[in-house]
PDB file of C-alpha atoms in Angstrom:
ATOM      1  CA  GLN A 108       0.044  -0.049  -0.048  1.00 95.00           C
ATOM      2  CA  VAL A 109       0.991   3.614  -0.626  1.00 97.00           C
ATOM      3  CA  LEU A 110       2.764   4.996   2.575  1.00 98.00           C
ATOM      4  CA  LEU A 111       4.298   8.405   3.035  1.00 98.00           C
ATOM      5  CA  VAL A 112       6.433   8.464   6.317  1.00 98.00           C
ATOM      6  CA  GLN A 113       7.657  11.742   7.677  1.00 98.00           C
ATOM      7  CA  SER A 114      10.254  12.680  10.200  1.00 97.00           C
ATOM      8  CA  GLY A 115       9.556  13.645  13.803  1.00 97.00           C
ATOM      9  CA  ALA A 116       8.613  16.772  15.478  1.00 98.00           C
ATOM     10  CA  GLU A 117      11.168  19.436  16.096  1.00 98.00           C
ATOM     11  CA  VAL A 118      11.526  22.567  18.217  1.00 98.00           C
ATOM     12  CA  LYS A 119      13.622  25.416  16.553  1.00 98.00           C
ATOM     13  CA  LYS A 120      14.661  29.006  17.574  1.00 97.00           C
ATOM     14  CA  PRO A 121      13.660  31.881  15.510  1.00 97.00           C
ATOM     15  CA  GLY A 122      16.134  32.324  12.512  1.00 97.00           C
ATOM     16  CA  ALA A 123      17.258  28.781  12.330  1.00 97.00           C
ATOM     17  CA  SER A 124      16.601  26.253   9.586  1.00 98.00           C
ATOM     18  CA  VAL A 125      14.637  22.988   9.549  1.00 98.00           C
ATOM     19  CA  LYS A 126      14.641  19.996   7.192  1.00 98.00           C
ATOM     20  CA  VAL A 127      11.769  17.704   7.089  1.00 98.00           C
ATOM     21  CA  SER A 128      11.757  14.315   5.254  1.00 98.00           C
ATOM     22  CA  CYS A 129       9.004  12.348   3.742  1.00 98.00           C
ATOM     23  CA  LYS A 130       9.712   8.651   2.744  1.00 98.00           C
ATOM     24  CA  ALA A 131       7.625   7.053   0.040  1.00 98.00           C
ATOM     25  CA  SER A 132       6.800   3.392  -0.314  1.00 97.00           C
ATOM     26  CA  GLY A 133       4.274   1.102  -2.086  1.00 97.00           C
ATOM     27  CA  TYR A 134       4.444   2.886  -5.545  1.00 97.00           C
ATOM     28  CA  THR A 135       6.939   3.932  -8.205  1.00 96.00           C
ATOM     29  CA  PHE A 136       8.592   6.929  -6.585  1.00 96.00           C
ATOM     30  CA  THR A 137       9.374   8.899  -9.705  1.00 95.00           C
ATOM     31  CA  SER A 138       5.995   8.439 -11.342  1.00 94.00           C
ATOM     32  CA  TYR A 139       4.250  11.009  -8.906  1.00 95.00           C
ATOM     33  CA  HIS A 140       4.964  14.515  -7.850  1.00 96.00           C
ATOM     34  CA  LEU A 141       5.092  15.198  -4.088  1.00 97.00           C
ATOM     35  CA  HIS A 142       3.741  18.434  -2.631  1.00 98.00           C
ATOM     36  CA  TRP A 143       4.280  19.952   0.721  1.00 98.00           C
ATOM     37  CA  VAL A 144       1.244  21.508   2.568  1.00 98.00           C
ATOM     38  CA  ARG A 145       1.343  23.138   6.049  1.00 98.00           C
ATOM     39  CA  GLN A 146      -1.114  23.823   8.818  1.00 98.00           C
ATOM     40  CA  ALA A 147      -0.740  26.380  11.482  1.00 97.00           C
ATOM     41  CA  PRO A 148      -2.488  25.702  14.867  1.00 96.00           C
ATOM     42  CA  GLY A 149      -6.242  26.070  14.458  1.00 93.00           C
ATOM     43  CA  GLN A 150      -5.838  27.247  10.740  1.00 94.00           C
ATOM     44  CA  GLY A 151      -6.663  25.780   7.315  1.00 95.00           C
ATOM     45  CA  LEU A 152      -4.201  24.149   5.075  1.00 97.00           C
ATOM     46  CA  GLU A 153      -1.718  26.100   3.026  1.00 97.00           C
ATOM     47  CA  TRP A 154      -0.042  24.923  -0.124  1.00 96.00           C
ATOM     48  CA  MET A 155       3.759  25.371  -0.141  1.00 96.00           C
ATOM     49  CA  GLY A 156       5.279  23.916  -3.177  1.00 96.00           C
ATOM     50  CA  VAL A 157       5.903  20.680  -5.302  1.00 96.00           C
ATOM     51  CA  ILE A 158       8.764  18.592  -6.361  1.00 97.00           C
ATOM     52  CA  HIS A 159       8.901  16.460  -9.354  1.00 95.00           C
ATOM     53  CA  THR A 160      10.507  13.241  -8.207  1.00 96.00           C
ATOM     54  CA  SER A 161      11.489  12.371 -11.841  1.00 94.00           C
ATOM     55  CA  ASP A 162      13.955  15.115 -12.484  1.00 95.00           C
ATOM     56  CA  GLY A 163      14.152  17.130  -9.189  1.00 95.00           C
ATOM     57  CA  SER A 164      12.650  20.350 -10.476  1.00 96.00           C
ATOM     58  CA  THR A 165      10.523  22.338  -8.095  1.00 95.00           C
ATOM     59  CA  TYR A 166       7.975  25.023  -7.857  1.00 95.00           C
ATOM     60  CA  ASN A 167       7.245  27.071  -4.587  1.00 94.00           C
ATOM     61  CA  ALA A 168       4.284  29.197  -3.709  1.00 93.00           C
ATOM     62  CA  GLN A 169       5.345  33.029  -4.068  1.00 91.00           C
ATOM     63  CA  LYS A 170       5.163  33.324  -0.418  1.00 91.00           C
ATOM     64  CA  PHE A 171       7.924  30.794   0.291  1.00 91.00           C
ATOM     65  CA  GLN A 172      10.380  31.622  -2.550  1.00 86.00           C
ATOM     66  CA  GLY A 173      13.795  31.988  -1.323  1.00 90.00           C
ATOM     67  CA  ARG A 174      12.928  30.356   2.017  1.00 96.00           C
ATOM     68  CA  VAL A 175      11.904  26.975   1.183  1.00 97.00           C
ATOM     69  CA  THR A 176      14.141  24.430  -0.702  1.00 97.00           C
ATOM     70  CA  MET A 177      12.884  20.934  -1.631  1.00 97.00           C
ATOM     71  CA  THR A 178      15.093  17.986  -2.737  1.00 97.00           C
ATOM     72  CA  ARG A 179      14.726  14.371  -3.398  1.00 97.00           C
ATOM     73  CA  ASP A 180      16.783  11.301  -3.194  1.00 97.00           C
ATOM     74  CA  THR A 181      15.697   8.618  -5.719  1.00 97.00           C
ATOM     75  CA  SER A 182      17.876   6.042  -4.014  1.00 97.00           C
ATOM     76  CA  THR A 183      15.994   6.174  -0.624  1.00 97.00           C
ATOM     77  CA  ARG A 184      12.695   7.270  -2.163  1.00 98.00           C
ATOM     78  CA  THR A 185      12.740  10.318   0.153  1.00 98.00           C
ATOM     79  CA  VAL A 186      11.713  13.989  -0.438  1.00 98.00           C
ATOM     80  CA  TYR A 187      13.070  16.790   1.809  1.00 98.00           C
ATOM     81  CA  MET A 188      11.879  20.237   2.401  1.00 98.00           C
ATOM     82  CA  GLU A 189      14.025  22.814   4.241  1.00 98.00           C
ATOM     83  CA  VAL A 190      12.734  26.084   5.566  1.00 97.00           C
ATOM     84  CA  SER A 191      15.212  28.644   6.557  1.00 97.00           C
ATOM     85  CA  SER A 192      15.043  31.916   8.565  1.00 96.00           C
ATOM     86  CA  LEU A 193      12.260  30.559  10.655  1.00 97.00           C
ATOM     87  CA  ARG A 194       9.862  32.632  12.539  1.00 97.00           C
ATOM     88  CA  SER A 195       7.109  32.036  15.111  1.00 96.00           C
ATOM     89  CA  GLU A 196       4.501  32.271  12.255  1.00 96.00           C
ATOM     90  CA  ASP A 197       6.131  29.050  10.820  1.00 97.00           C
ATOM     91  CA  THR A 198       4.859  26.985  13.727  1.00 98.00           C
ATOM     92  CA  ALA A 199       2.685  24.417  12.112  1.00 98.00           C
ATOM     93  CA  VAL A 200       2.168  20.910  11.053  1.00 98.00           C
ATOM     94  CA  TYR A 201       3.884  20.190   7.749  1.00 98.00           C
ATOM     95  CA  TYR A 202       2.421  17.511   5.406  1.00 98.00           C
ATOM     96  CA  CYS A 203       3.793  15.999   2.326  1.00 98.00           C
ATOM     97  CA  ALA A 204       1.289  14.692  -0.174  1.00 98.00           C
ATOM     98  CA  ARG A 205       1.258  12.812  -3.261  1.00 98.00           C
ATOM     99  CA  GLU A 206      -0.161  14.327  -6.315  1.00 97.00           C
ATOM    100  CA  GLY A 207      -2.879  11.994  -7.715  1.00 95.00           C
ATOM    101  CA  PRO A 208      -3.092  10.648 -11.278  1.00 91.00           C
ATOM    102  CA  SER A 209      -5.358  11.964 -13.971  1.00 86.00           C
ATOM    103  CA  GLU A 210      -6.635  10.793 -17.381  1.00 82.00           C
ATOM    104  CA  ASP A 211      -5.951  14.242 -18.544  1.00 77.00           C
ATOM    105  CA  GLY A 212      -2.401  14.652 -17.440  1.00 76.00           C
ATOM    106  CA  ARG A 213      -1.549  16.375 -14.105  1.00 80.00           C
ATOM    107  CA  GLY A 214      -3.984  15.394 -11.106  1.00 83.00           C
ATOM    108  CA  TYR A 215      -3.730  18.628  -9.131  1.00 94.00           C
ATOM    109  CA  TYR A 216      -5.108  16.963  -6.124  1.00 97.00           C
ATOM    110  CA  PHE A 217      -3.551  14.998  -3.224  1.00 98.00           C
ATOM    111  CA  ASP A 218      -4.426  11.282  -2.912  1.00 97.00           C
ATOM    112  CA  TYR A 219      -2.085  10.265  -0.155  1.00 98.00           C
ATOM    113  CA  TRP A 220      -0.714  12.234   2.773  1.00 98.00           C
ATOM    114  CA  GLY A 221       2.058  11.738   5.382  1.00 98.00           C
ATOM    115  CA  GLN A 222       1.315  11.728   8.984  1.00 98.00           C
ATOM    116  CA  GLY A 223       2.549  15.230   9.466  1.00 98.00           C
ATOM    117  CA  THR A 224       5.537  16.851  11.178  1.00 98.00           C
ATOM    118  CA  LEU A 225       4.961  19.571  13.804  1.00 98.00           C
ATOM    119  CA  ILE A 226       7.530  22.138  13.715  1.00 98.00           C
ATOM    120  CA  THR A 227       7.476  24.660  16.623  1.00 98.00           C
ATOM    121  CA  VAL A 228       9.306  27.821  16.447  1.00 98.00           C
ATOM    122  CA  SER A 229       9.964  29.386  19.919  1.00 96.00           C
ATOM    123  CA  SER A 230      12.695  31.189  21.661  1.00 94.00           C
TER     124      SER A 230
ATOM    125  CA  GLN B 178      -7.090  35.153   4.628  1.00 58.00           C
ATOM    126  CA  SER B 179      -7.534  31.991   2.548  1.00 63.00           C
ATOM    127  CA  ALA B 180      -7.829  32.280  -1.299  1.00 85.00           C
ATOM    128  CA  LEU B 181     -11.259  30.287  -1.335  1.00 96.00           C
ATOM    129  CA  THR B 182     -13.963  31.151   0.826  1.00 97.00           C
ATOM    130  CA  GLN B 183     -15.881  28.354   2.999  1.00 97.00           C
ATOM    131  CA  PRO B 184     -18.395  28.890   5.898  1.00 97.00           C
ATOM    132  CA  ALA B 185     -16.538  28.551   9.184  1.00 96.00           C
ATOM    133  CA  SER B 186     -18.988  25.755  10.552  1.00 97.00           C
ATOM    134  CA  VAL B 187     -22.127  23.777   9.260  1.00 98.00           C
ATOM    135  CA  SER B 188     -24.208  21.277  11.296  1.00 97.00           C
ATOM    136  CA  GLY B 189     -26.833  18.731  10.884  1.00 97.00           C
ATOM    137  CA  SER B 190     -28.592  15.876  12.453  1.00 97.00           C
ATOM    138  CA  PRO B 191     -28.085  12.346  11.653  1.00 97.00           C
ATOM    139  CA  GLY B 192     -29.708  11.135   8.523  1.00 97.00           C
ATOM    140  CA  GLN B 193     -29.869  14.743   7.161  1.00 97.00           C
ATOM    141  CA  SER B 194     -28.024  16.155   4.181  1.00 97.00           C
ATOM    142  CA  ILE B 195     -25.706  19.295   4.265  1.00 98.00           C
ATOM    143  CA  THR B 196     -23.809  21.126   1.759  1.00 98.00           C
ATOM    144  CA  ILE B 197     -20.573  22.989   2.225  1.00 98.00           C
ATOM    145  CA  SER B 198     -19.786  25.789  -0.319  1.00 98.00           C
ATOM    146  CA  CYS B 199     -16.288  26.853  -1.434  1.00 98.00           C
ATOM    147  CA  THR B 200     -16.148  30.181  -3.478  1.00 97.00           C
ATOM    148  CA  GLY B 201     -13.222  31.210  -5.510  1.00 96.00           C
ATOM    149  CA  THR B 202     -12.775  33.333  -8.703  1.00 94.00           C
ATOM    150  CA  SER B 203     -12.732  33.024 -12.376  1.00 92.00           C
ATOM    151  CA  SER B 204      -9.009  32.419 -12.123  1.00 92.00           C
ATOM    152  CA  ASP B 205      -9.223  29.234  -9.916  1.00 94.00           C
ATOM    153  CA  VAL B 206     -12.555  27.451  -9.268  1.00 95.00           C
ATOM    154  CA  GLY B 207     -14.410  28.858 -12.304  1.00 95.00           C
ATOM    155  CA  SER B 208     -11.492  28.115 -14.739  1.00 93.00           C
ATOM    156  CA  TYR B 209     -10.696  24.578 -14.062  1.00 92.00           C
ATOM    157  CA  ASN B 210     -12.652  21.375 -13.405  1.00 93.00           C
ATOM    158  CA  LEU B 211      -9.877  20.834 -10.594  1.00 95.00           C
ATOM    159  CA  VAL B 212     -11.611  21.337  -7.230  1.00 97.00           C
ATOM    160  CA  SER B 213     -10.816  18.568  -4.492  1.00 98.00           C
ATOM    161  CA  TRP B 214     -12.192  18.168  -1.117  1.00 98.00           C
ATOM    162  CA  TYR B 215     -10.413  16.589   1.926  1.00 98.00           C
ATOM    163  CA  GLN B 216     -11.803  15.531   5.315  1.00 98.00           C
ATOM    164  CA  GLN B 217      -9.738  15.810   8.474  1.00 98.00           C
ATOM    165  CA  HIS B 218     -10.371  14.349  11.751  1.00 98.00           C
ATOM    166  CA  PRO B 219      -8.775  16.225  14.809  1.00 96.00           C
ATOM    167  CA  GLY B 220      -5.008  15.281  14.931  1.00 95.00           C
ATOM    168  CA  LYS B 221      -5.128  13.359  11.768  1.00 97.00           C
ATOM    169  CA  ALA B 222      -3.941  14.125   8.151  1.00 98.00           C
ATOM    170  CA  PRO B 223      -6.482  15.074   5.521  1.00 98.00           C
ATOM    171  CA  LYS B 224      -8.222  12.425   3.505  1.00 98.00           C
ATOM    172  CA  LEU B 225      -9.259  12.884  -0.150  1.00 98.00           C
ATOM    173  CA  MET B 226     -13.056  12.662  -0.633  1.00 98.00           C
ATOM    174  CA  ILE B 227     -13.627  14.316  -4.154  1.00 98.00           C
ATOM    175  CA  TYR B 228     -11.286  15.285  -7.018  1.00 97.00           C
ATOM    176  CA  GLU B 229     -11.706  17.033 -10.275  1.00 95.00           C
ATOM    177  CA  ASP B 230     -15.047  18.636  -9.019  1.00 96.00           C
ATOM    178  CA  THR B 231     -17.107  15.450  -8.827  1.00 97.00           C
ATOM    179  CA  LYS B 232     -15.023  12.375  -8.916  1.00 96.00           C
ATOM    180  CA  ARG B 233     -15.072  10.056  -5.779  1.00 97.00           C
ATOM    181  CA  PRO B 234     -11.924   7.905  -5.125  1.00 96.00           C
ATOM    182  CA  SER B 235     -12.370   4.274  -4.607  1.00 95.00           C
ATOM    183  CA  GLY B 236     -13.395   3.549  -0.916  1.00 95.00           C
ATOM    184  CA  VAL B 237     -14.967   6.846  -0.224  1.00 98.00           C
ATOM    185  CA  SER B 238     -18.830   6.479   0.510  1.00 97.00           C
ATOM    186  CA  ASN B 239     -21.251   7.501  -2.198  1.00 96.00           C
ATOM    187  CA  ARG B 240     -22.947   9.689   0.547  1.00 98.00           C
ATOM    188  CA  PHE B 241     -20.349  12.204  -0.511  1.00 98.00           C
ATOM    189  CA  SER B 242     -20.834  14.133  -3.693  1.00 98.00           C
ATOM    190  CA  GLY B 243     -19.155  17.242  -5.317  1.00 98.00           C
ATOM    191  CA  SER B 244     -20.737  19.813  -7.751  1.00 97.00           C
ATOM    192  CA  LYS B 245     -19.789  23.190  -9.068  1.00 97.00           C
ATOM    193  CA  SER B 246     -21.651  26.168 -10.568  1.00 96.00           C
ATOM    194  CA  GLY B 247     -19.464  28.998 -11.856  1.00 96.00           C
ATOM    195  CA  ASN B 248     -16.962  30.206  -9.285  1.00 96.00           C
ATOM    196  CA  THR B 249     -18.520  28.125  -6.393  1.00 98.00           C
ATOM    197  CA  ALA B 250     -17.987  24.417  -5.866  1.00 98.00           C
ATOM    198  CA  SER B 251     -19.955  22.511  -3.214  1.00 98.00           C
ATOM    199  CA  LEU B 252     -19.584  19.322  -1.205  1.00 98.00           C
ATOM    200  CA  THR B 253     -22.715  17.441  -0.191  1.00 98.00           C
ATOM    201  CA  ILE B 254     -22.988  14.803   2.398  1.00 98.00           C
ATOM    202  CA  SER B 255     -26.249  12.766   2.556  1.00 98.00           C
ATOM    203  CA  GLY B 256     -27.306  10.463   5.370  1.00 97.00           C
ATOM    204  CA  LEU B 257     -25.272  12.281   7.942  1.00 98.00           C
ATOM    205  CA  GLN B 258     -23.523   9.992  10.239  1.00 97.00           C
ATOM    206  CA  ALA B 259     -21.643  10.658  13.565  1.00 97.00           C
ATOM    207  CA  GLU B 260     -18.245   9.750  11.854  1.00 97.00           C
ATOM    208  CA  ASP B 261     -18.823  12.572   9.382  1.00 98.00           C
ATOM    209  CA  GLU B 262     -17.979  15.063  12.150  1.00 98.00           C
ATOM    210  CA  ALA B 263     -14.752  16.661  10.877  1.00 98.00           C
ATOM    211  CA  ASP B 264     -13.167  19.595   9.282  1.00 98.00           C
ATOM    212  CA  TYR B 265     -13.520  19.728   5.525  1.00 98.00           C
ATOM    213  CA  HIS B 266     -11.172  21.697   3.149  1.00 98.00           C
ATOM    214  CA  CYS B 267     -11.657  22.636  -0.450  1.00 98.00           C
ATOM    215  CA  CYS B 268      -8.685  23.171  -2.879  1.00 98.00           C
ATOM    216  CA  SER B 269      -8.342  24.394  -6.445  1.00 97.00           C
ATOM    217  CA  TYR B 270      -5.783  24.465  -9.111  1.00 95.00           C
ATOM    218  CA  ALA B 271      -5.214  28.148  -9.778  1.00 94.00           C
ATOM    219  CA  GLY B 272      -2.446  27.979 -12.415  1.00 88.00           C
ATOM    220  CA  GLY B 273       0.249  30.651 -12.883  1.00 85.00           C
ATOM    221  CA  LYS B 274       2.010  31.913  -9.930  1.00 82.00           C
ATOM    222  CA  THR B 275      -0.513  30.879  -7.338  1.00 84.00           C
ATOM    223  CA  PHE B 276      -0.708  27.292  -8.534  1.00 91.00           C
ATOM    224  CA  MET B 277      -2.838  25.697  -5.749  1.00 95.00           C
ATOM    225  CA  VAL B 278      -5.138  27.383  -3.157  1.00 96.00           C
ATOM    226  CA  PHE B 279      -7.252  26.080  -0.197  1.00 97.00           C
ATOM    227  CA  GLY B 280     -10.162  27.392   1.500  1.00 97.00           C
ATOM    228  CA  GLY B 281     -10.146  28.219   5.117  1.00 95.00           C
ATOM    229  CA  GLY B 282     -11.870  25.030   6.171  1.00 97.00           C
ATOM    230  CA  THR B 283     -15.349  24.094   7.478  1.00 98.00           C
ATOM    231  CA  LYS B 284     -16.092  22.461  10.763  1.00 98.00           C
ATOM    232  CA  LEU B 285     -19.120  20.000  10.383  1.00 98.00           C
ATOM    233  CA  THR B 286     -20.825  19.258  13.693  1.00 97.00           C
ATOM    234  CA  VAL B 287     -23.310  16.310  13.604  1.00 97.00           C
ATOM    235  CA  LEU B 288     -25.876  17.167  16.219  1.00 93.00           C
TER     236      LEU B 288
END
């Protein structure tokens, strides 16, 4: 079965960086794009960006450009997201999510999600 | 402020039907047949319920249905059950620099 397993919770100080991992299994890793979505406490979901696992190309939401870096390691079937210059507003649960298939090409929806990683930014 | 507008809360009694709206613009919801809906129970990851406006993934109850008119998409849950109590989030492809947008989420209470 498809599984996305993320790294554990972390506490960081303002200005620091954090790197979250998402290990995929149960499907052909390079056939599906992986997205990152975050959810601040008590808030809605926020799309952050996508990595094309086939070639490593990425696209970030404008809000995160220059501060978020996504990479992948095909040998371990793992994608990583690093957020730099952390501030208190970055406190959230971060999810990786697989982009689902579509008969018409890109799916633009998320059919499987990781369990989430809580990142707390506090001095 | 979220890009898509959802009601903060809706409620219904067991067995009833409820509808959750998701209003966007002609640049997102109104331009593409790419609205999806997610159910999220407290402390859990979201679960896909509807994709491409109206399609239901395998394993999702046929009590859940999606529709769209103009810039507003809707999720209808019929025959409400206690386990349907959760937060529901809509999402749309928006193209260009925005790419993907979510609504603020709607809390469904089953009375």
